[in-house]
Coordinates of C-alpha atoms in Angstrom, one line a residue:
M2 CA 29.5 19.1 15.4
A3 CA 27.7 18.5 12.2
L4 CA 28.6 14.7 11.9
A5 CA 27.2 14.3 15.4
L6 CA 23.9 16.3 14.8
A7 CA 23.3 14.3 11.7
V8 CA 24.0 10.9 13.4
A9 CA 21.3 12.2 16.3
L10 CA 18.7 13.0 13.6
T11 CA 19.1 9.4 11.8
V12 CA 20.2 6.9 14.0
P13 CA 17.6 5.1 16.1
P14 CA 17.8 5.7 19.8
P15 CA 17.7 3.3 22.9
A16 CA 14.2 3.0 24.2
A17 CA 14.9 5.1 27.3
L18 CA 16.2 7.8 25.7
R19 CA 13.8 7.8 22.4
P20 CA 11.2 10.6 23.8
W21 CA 14.1 13.1 24.5
V22 CA 16.0 12.4 21.3
E23 CA 12.7 12.5 19.4
E24 CA 12.2 16.2 21.5
F25 CA 15.7 17.2 19.9
R26 CA 15.0 16.2 16.5
S27 CA 11.6 18.2 16.2
R28 CA 13.0 21.1 17.2
A29 CA 16.1 20.7 15.2
A30 CA 14.0 20.3 12.3
L31 CA 12.1 23.2 12.6
L32 CA 15.3 25.2 13.4
F33 CA 16.8 23.9 10.1
S34 CA 14.2 25.5 8.3
R35 CA 12.3 28.2 10.4
P36 CA 13.4 31.5 12.4
A37 CA 14.3 30.5 15.8
E38 CA 11.7 32.3 17.2
A39 CA 9.1 29.7 16.1
I40 CA 10.4 27.2 18.5
T41 CA 9.7 29.5 21.7
T42 CA 6.5 30.8 20.3
R43 CA 4.9 27.7 19.5
L44 CA 7.0 24.9 21.4
H45 CA 8.3 26.3 24.7
P46 CA 6.6 24.5 27.4
E47 CA 5.8 27.4 28.8
D48 CA 3.8 28.9 26.2
R49 CA 2.0 25.6 25.3
E50 CA -1.3 26.7 26.7
E51 CA -1.7 29.0 23.4
T52 CA -1.3 26.3 21.2
A53 CA -2.3 22.9 22.7
G54 CA -6.3 22.7 23.3
D55 CA -7.6 20.9 26.4
P56 CA -8.9 17.2 25.8
V57 CA -12.4 16.7 25.2
E58 CA -14.6 13.5 24.8
V59 CA -15.3 12.3 21.4
D60 CA -19.0 11.6 21.1
L61 CA -18.9 7.9 20.6
D62 CA -17.4 7.4 24.0
A63 CA -21.0 7.7 26.4
P64 CA -23.8 5.9 24.8
G65 CA -26.7 4.5 26.7
I66 CA -27.2 1.2 27.7
D67 CA -29.6 0.6 24.2
E68 CA -26.5 1.2 22.2
G69 CA -24.3 -1.0 23.5
I70 CA -20.3 -1.0 24.0
A71 CA -18.2 -0.2 21.4
V72 CA -16.3 -2.5 19.5
V73 CA -12.5 -0.7 19.5
W74 CA -10.7 -3.4 17.9
A75 CA -11.3 -6.6 15.7
S76 CA -9.1 -9.4 14.3
E77 CA -10.7 -11.9 12.1
A78 CA -7.4 -13.9 11.9
D79 CA -7.7 -14.4 15.6
H80 CA -11.3 -14.5 16.0
T81 CA -10.8 -11.7 18.9
L82 CA -12.4 -8.2 20.0
V83 CA -11.3 -5.6 22.1
I84 CA -14.7 -3.7 23.4
G85 CA -15.0 -0.3 25.4
A86 CA -16.0 -1.5 28.8
G87 CA -13.7 -3.2 31.7
W88 CA -14.2 -4.4 35.1
A89 CA -14.9 -0.9 36.1
E90 CA -18.2 -1.1 34.1
G91 CA -19.0 -4.5 35.7
L92 CA -17.8 -6.7 33.1
D93 CA -16.2 -10.2 34.0
R94 CA -14.5 -13.2 32.6
G95 CA -16.7 -15.7 31.2
Q96 CA -19.6 -13.5 30.5
V97 CA -21.6 -13.9 27.0
V98 CA -21.3 -11.3 24.2
C99 CA -23.9 -10.9 21.8
E100 CA -24.9 -8.1 18.9
G101 CA -28.8 -8.2 19.0
D102 CA -29.9 -11.6 19.1
R103 CA -27.0 -13.4 18.0
F104 CA -24.3 -15.2 19.9
L105 CA -20.5 -13.6 19.4
G106 CA -18.6 -15.1 22.4
F107 CA -17.3 -14.8 25.8
V108 CA -15.5 -11.8 27.5
D109 CA -12.0 -13.4 27.7
R110 CA -9.8 -10.9 29.4
V111 CA -10.5 -7.8 31.5
E112 CA -8.8 -4.4 32.2
E113 CA -10.4 -1.6 34.3
H114 CA -12.2 0.2 31.3
L115 CA -11.3 -2.5 28.2
A116 CA -12.1 -6.1 27.9
R117 CA -11.0 -8.5 25.1
V118 CA -13.7 -11.1 23.6
R119 CA -12.8 -14.3 22.2
L120 CA -15.4 -15.4 19.7
A121 CA -17.1 -18.8 19.3
G122 CA -14.8 -19.5 16.3
H123 CA -11.7 -19.3 18.6
E124 CA -10.0 -22.6 18.7
T125 CA -10.4 -22.4 22.6
S126 CA -14.2 -21.9 22.7
R127 CA -16.3 -24.4 24.1
F128 CA -20.0 -24.3 25.0
G129 CA -23.5 -25.8 24.7
V130 CA -26.0 -25.4 22.1
L131 CA -29.3 -26.5 20.8
L132 CA -30.4 -27.6 17.6
V133 CA -34.0 -26.5 16.8
D134 CA -35.9 -27.1 13.7
D135 CA -38.1 -24.4 11.6
E136 CA -40.9 -25.0 14.4
G137 CA -38.5 -24.3 17.1
E138 CA -38.5 -27.9 18.4
I139 CA -35.2 -29.1 19.6
R140 CA -33.9 -31.9 17.9
Q141 CA -30.5 -32.2 19.7
R142 CA -28.3 -30.9 22.3
L143 CA -24.3 -30.4 21.7
L144 CA -21.3 -29.3 23.1
V145 CA -19.2 -27.6 20.5
V146 CA -15.8 -26.2 20.0
G147 CA -14.2 -23.5 17.9
D148 CA -12.2 -25.1 14.9
G149 CA -10.3 -22.0 14.6
H150 CA -11.6 -21.0 11.4
R151 CA -15.3 -19.7 11.0
H152 CA -17.0 -22.6 12.5
A153 CA -18.0 -24.7 15.8
R154 CA -18.1 -28.7 15.5
P155 CA -19.4 -31.2 17.9
A156 CA -16.9 -32.1 20.9
G157 CA -15.2 -35.5 21.6
G158 CA -16.0 -36.7 17.8
R159 CA -20.0 -36.8 18.4
L160 CA -22.1 -36.7 15.1
V161 CA -24.7 -34.4 14.3
E162 CA -27.8 -36.2 13.6
S163 CA -29.0 -36.8 10.3
G164 CA -31.3 -34.2 8.4
S165 CA -29.8 -31.4 10.7
V166 CA -28.2 -29.4 8.3
G167 CA -29.8 -26.1 7.8
A168 CA -31.2 -26.2 11.6
L169 CA -30.6 -23.4 13.7
A170 CA -28.2 -23.2 16.5
R171 CA -29.2 -21.4 19.6
R172 CA -27.5 -21.1 23.3
P173 CA -29.7 -22.4 25.9
G174 CA -31.2 -20.2 28.5
A175 CA -33.7 -17.4 28.6
A176 CA -32.3 -15.4 25.7
G177 CA -32.1 -18.0 23.1
L178 CA -29.1 -16.4 21.2
V179 CA -28.6 -17.6 18.0
V180 CA -25.2 -19.3 17.1
G181 CA -25.8 -20.1 13.4
R182 CA -26.9 -22.3 10.8
V183 CA -25.8 -25.9 10.5
V184 CA -23.8 -26.2 7.4
A185 CA -22.1 -29.1 5.6
R186 CA -18.5 -28.7 5.9
D187 CA -15.4 -30.9 4.5
G188 CA -18.0 -33.8 4.6
E189 CA -18.9 -33.1 8.0
A190 CA -21.9 -31.0 9.8
A191 CA -20.8 -27.6 11.5
I192 CA -22.1 -24.5 12.9
E193 CA -21.7 -21.2 10.8
V194 CA -20.6 -18.8 13.6
A195 CA -19.9 -15.1 13.4
R196 CA -17.1 -13.4 12.2
A197 CA -15.3 -10.3 13.7
D198 CA -15.7 -9.1 10.2
Q199 CA -19.0 -9.2 10.5
V200 CA -19.5 -7.7 13.9
G201 CA -20.8 -4.1 14.1
D202 CA -19.4 -1.2 16.3
R203 CA -21.6 -1.9 19.2
V204 CA -22.4 -5.3 21.3
H205 CA -24.3 -5.9 24.5
V206 CA -22.5 -8.3 27.4
L207 CA -25.1 -10.2 29.4
D208 CA -25.3 -10.3 33.1
P209 CA -25.3 -14.3 34.0
N210 CA -27.8 -13.9 36.4
D211 CA -30.8 -13.1 34.2
D212 CA -29.5 -12.9 30.7
R213 CA -30.1 -9.1 30.3
P214 CA -27.5 -6.8 28.9
I215 CA -25.0 -5.5 31.6
D216 CA -25.8 -1.6 32.3
A217 CA -22.2 -0.8 31.7
R218 CA -21.8 3.0 31.1
P219 CA -18.4 2.8 29.0
A220 CA -15.7 4.8 30.0
R221 CA -14.2 7.5 27.6
L222 CA -12.2 5.9 24.4
F223 CA -10.6 8.9 22.9
A224 CA -9.3 12.5 23.6
S225 CA -8.9 15.3 21.0
L226 CA -6.3 17.8 20.9
S227 CA -6.4 20.8 18.7
A228 CA -3.1 21.5 17.2
A229 CA -1.1 24.4 16.2
P230 CA 1.3 22.7 14.3
R231 CA 4.7 23.8 12.5
A232 CA 5.5 22.7 9.0
P233 CA 9.1 22.2 8.7
G234 CA 10.9 23.7 5.3
A235 CA 10.4 21.3 2.2
S236 CA 14.2 20.7 2.0
G237 CA 14.9 20.1 5.9
P238 CA 14.6 16.9 8.1
A239 CA 11.0 15.6 8.5
R240 CA 9.8 17.9 5.2
D241 CA 6.7 15.9 4.7
A242 CA 5.9 15.8 8.4
V243 CA 4.3 18.4 10.9
I244 CA 5.4 19.2 14.4
L245 CA 2.9 18.8 17.1
P246 CA 3.0 21.0 20.1
F247 CA 2.6 18.3 22.6
G248 CA 3.5 14.5 23.0
L249 CA 3.8 12.2 25.8
A250 CA 3.1 14.6 28.5
E251 CA -0.4 14.9 27.0
G252 CA -0.9 11.3 26.5
L253 CA 0.2 10.9 22.5
G254 CA 1.5 7.9 21.1
P255 CA 2.6 6.5 17.7
G256 CA -0.3 5.7 15.6
D257 CA -3.0 8.2 16.7
A258 CA -4.8 9.6 13.8
V259 CA -4.4 13.4 13.0
T260 CA -7.4 14.8 11.2
R261 CA -8.6 18.2 9.5
S262 CA -12.2 18.7 9.5
G263 CA -13.3 15.1 10.2
R264 CA -10.8 13.8 7.7
I265 CA -7.6 11.8 8.4
V266 CA -4.7 13.5 6.6
G267 CA -2.0 12.0 9.0
R268 CA -1.0 9.9 12.2
V269 CA 1.6 10.5 14.9
A270 CA 4.9 8.7 13.9
A271 CA 7.1 9.8 16.8
V272 CA 6.6 11.1 20.1
G273 CA 9.0 13.6 22.2
R274 CA 8.2 14.6 26.1
H275 CA 6.5 17.9 24.7
T276 CA 6.4 17.6 20.9
A277 CA 5.4 15.2 18.4
R278 CA 6.1 14.2 14.5
A279 CA 3.0 13.4 12.4
V280 CA 3.3 12.2 8.9
P281 CA 0.8 12.0 6.2
A282 CA -1.8 9.3 5.8
V283 CA -0.5 7.8 2.7
A284 CA -0.1 4.2 4.6
F285 CA -2.6 5.0 6.8
K286 CA -6.0 3.3 5.3
P287 CA -7.9 1.9 8.0
E288 CA -11.4 -0.3 7.0
T289 CA -14.1 2.0 5.9
I290 CA -17.7 1.2 5.0
L291 CA -20.6 2.8 3.1
V292 CA -23.0 5.0 4.8
E293 CA -25.9 7.2 4.0
D294 CA -25.9 11.0 5.3
E295 CA -28.9 13.0 6.0
D296 CA -29.9 13.5 2.2
R297 CA -29.7 9.8 1.7
E298 CA -26.6 10.0 -0.2
P299 CA -23.8 7.4 0.2
R300 CA -20.4 8.1 1.4
R301 CA -17.5 6.3 2.6
V302 CA -16.8 6.6 6.3
T303 CA -13.9 4.8 8.4
R304 CA -15.1 2.0 10.9
G305 CA -15.0 3.0 14.8
R306 CA -12.5 0.2 15.5
G307 CA -8.9 -0.7 14.4
G308 CA -7.5 -3.7 13.0
P309 CA -4.3 -6.0 13.6
G310 CA -1.4 -3.6 14.2
A311 CA -3.5 -0.8 14.3
L312 CA -4.8 1.6 17.1
P313 CA -8.7 2.3 17.5
L314 CA -10.3 5.4 16.2
P315 CA -13.4 7.3 16.7
R316 CA -16.5 6.4 14.6
G317 CA -16.9 8.4 11.5
L318 CA -14.1 9.9 10.6
L319 CA -13.6 10.5 6.5
P320 CA -10.9 8.5 5.0
V321 CA -8.0 10.3 3.4
E322 CA -8.7 11.4 -0.2
G323 CA -6.6 13.4 -2.7
D324 CA -3.4 13.0 -4.6
D325 CA -1.1 14.7 -2.3
P326 CA -1.4 13.7 1.2
A327 CA 1.5 15.6 2.3
A328 CA 0.1 18.7 1.3
D329 CA -3.5 17.7 3.1
L330 CA -1.2 17.4 6.3
R331 CA 0.8 20.7 6.2
R332 CA -1.9 23.0 4.7
D333 CA -2.2 26.0 6.9
E334 CA -5.8 27.4 7.9
D335 CA -5.7 29.7 4.7
E336 CA -5.1 26.9 2.5
A337 CA -7.4 24.4 4.4
P338 CA -10.5 25.8 6.8
G339 CA -10.5 23.8 10.2
E340 CA -7.3 23.1 12.4
L341 CA -5.5 19.7 12.8
V342 CA -6.8 17.6 15.8
V343 CA -5.2 14.5 17.2
H344 CA -7.3 11.7 18.4
V345 CA -5.8 10.1 21.4
F346 CA -6.8 6.7 22.5
V347 CA -6.5 7.0 26.3
H348 CA -6.1 3.0 27.2
R349 CA -3.2 2.7 25.3
E350 CA -1.2 0.4 28.0
S351 CA -4.8 -1.7 28.8
F352 CA -5.2 -2.3 25.1
A353 CA -1.5 -3.3 24.4
R354 CA -1.7 -5.8 27.5
L355 CA -5.1 -7.3 25.6
V356 CA -3.7 -7.7 22.3
R357 CA -0.1 -8.9 23.4
G358 CA 0.2 -12.4 22.2
I359 CA -2.5 -12.4 19.8
G360 CA -1.9 -14.7 17.0

């Protein structure tokens, strides 16, 4: 019996059985280190109303048209973005994507509430530009293609006219979006284009009929669940983790961020039907940027998007700090005010389809 239990707790189960096995592991981890009553009062489905908060909208998900559409994922290596609006909000393949007056690329693939953007430097990007001088006079019209790096080059071996280095490349049309400057690259002229790591947290998609931003009211991207977790004993299974009182049935999945008072302290590692296991954020270090608070004091916050191999995040979360991430995750409210909150990305399946095969 003991051997069978040990195998169940350690051997990876088949995919179809994984949620059920994880449910058993979570309950067993508590049973080994806590009184049996803890399972009944904290994890039993009939009592879950007392511990699992209702999903609530995170503030970033309903901006007006002037604020644009959230960038929820970015890959510099693959010259690709995923943005937080889809065909339900009026997006379609081939539409131009911009940030302010800068051309970024085109909508490449569309799901109901998410879309993938192929940036100008992507090797499949192909578009027309006008080279203009400092007085705004058109010097040359070109068809260019992305070089798979950070530039676009003339298609078909066509040459850029001499003296055009430094000229500004713009998109034809009423918007006149800036593509970039002509630079000397490997002995030839090329256009520097927008990179994924230079794009901010919001973009616009243009209506092809009038080159104006589409009035896309983005769908909700995240739900937050407040957690009353249980921490297994320090010597039992999952000793650095906490057990959350909700799982697949409430939409959780591996990678969802766990925060306390707005600071990332962990991530969801494994999910059962009605329980989940969260581990410390020691290896969960999303990209951060420096911003000013209300007193103009700088502070570091996470960007509102994931990266290669990472799920998107709500904007403005504070990165993990301190020397003991496990303690930050497992503290009770007497030691660390503020309950744990799990940020559930609600378009997980659509997101997986959009990023599948990239790279």
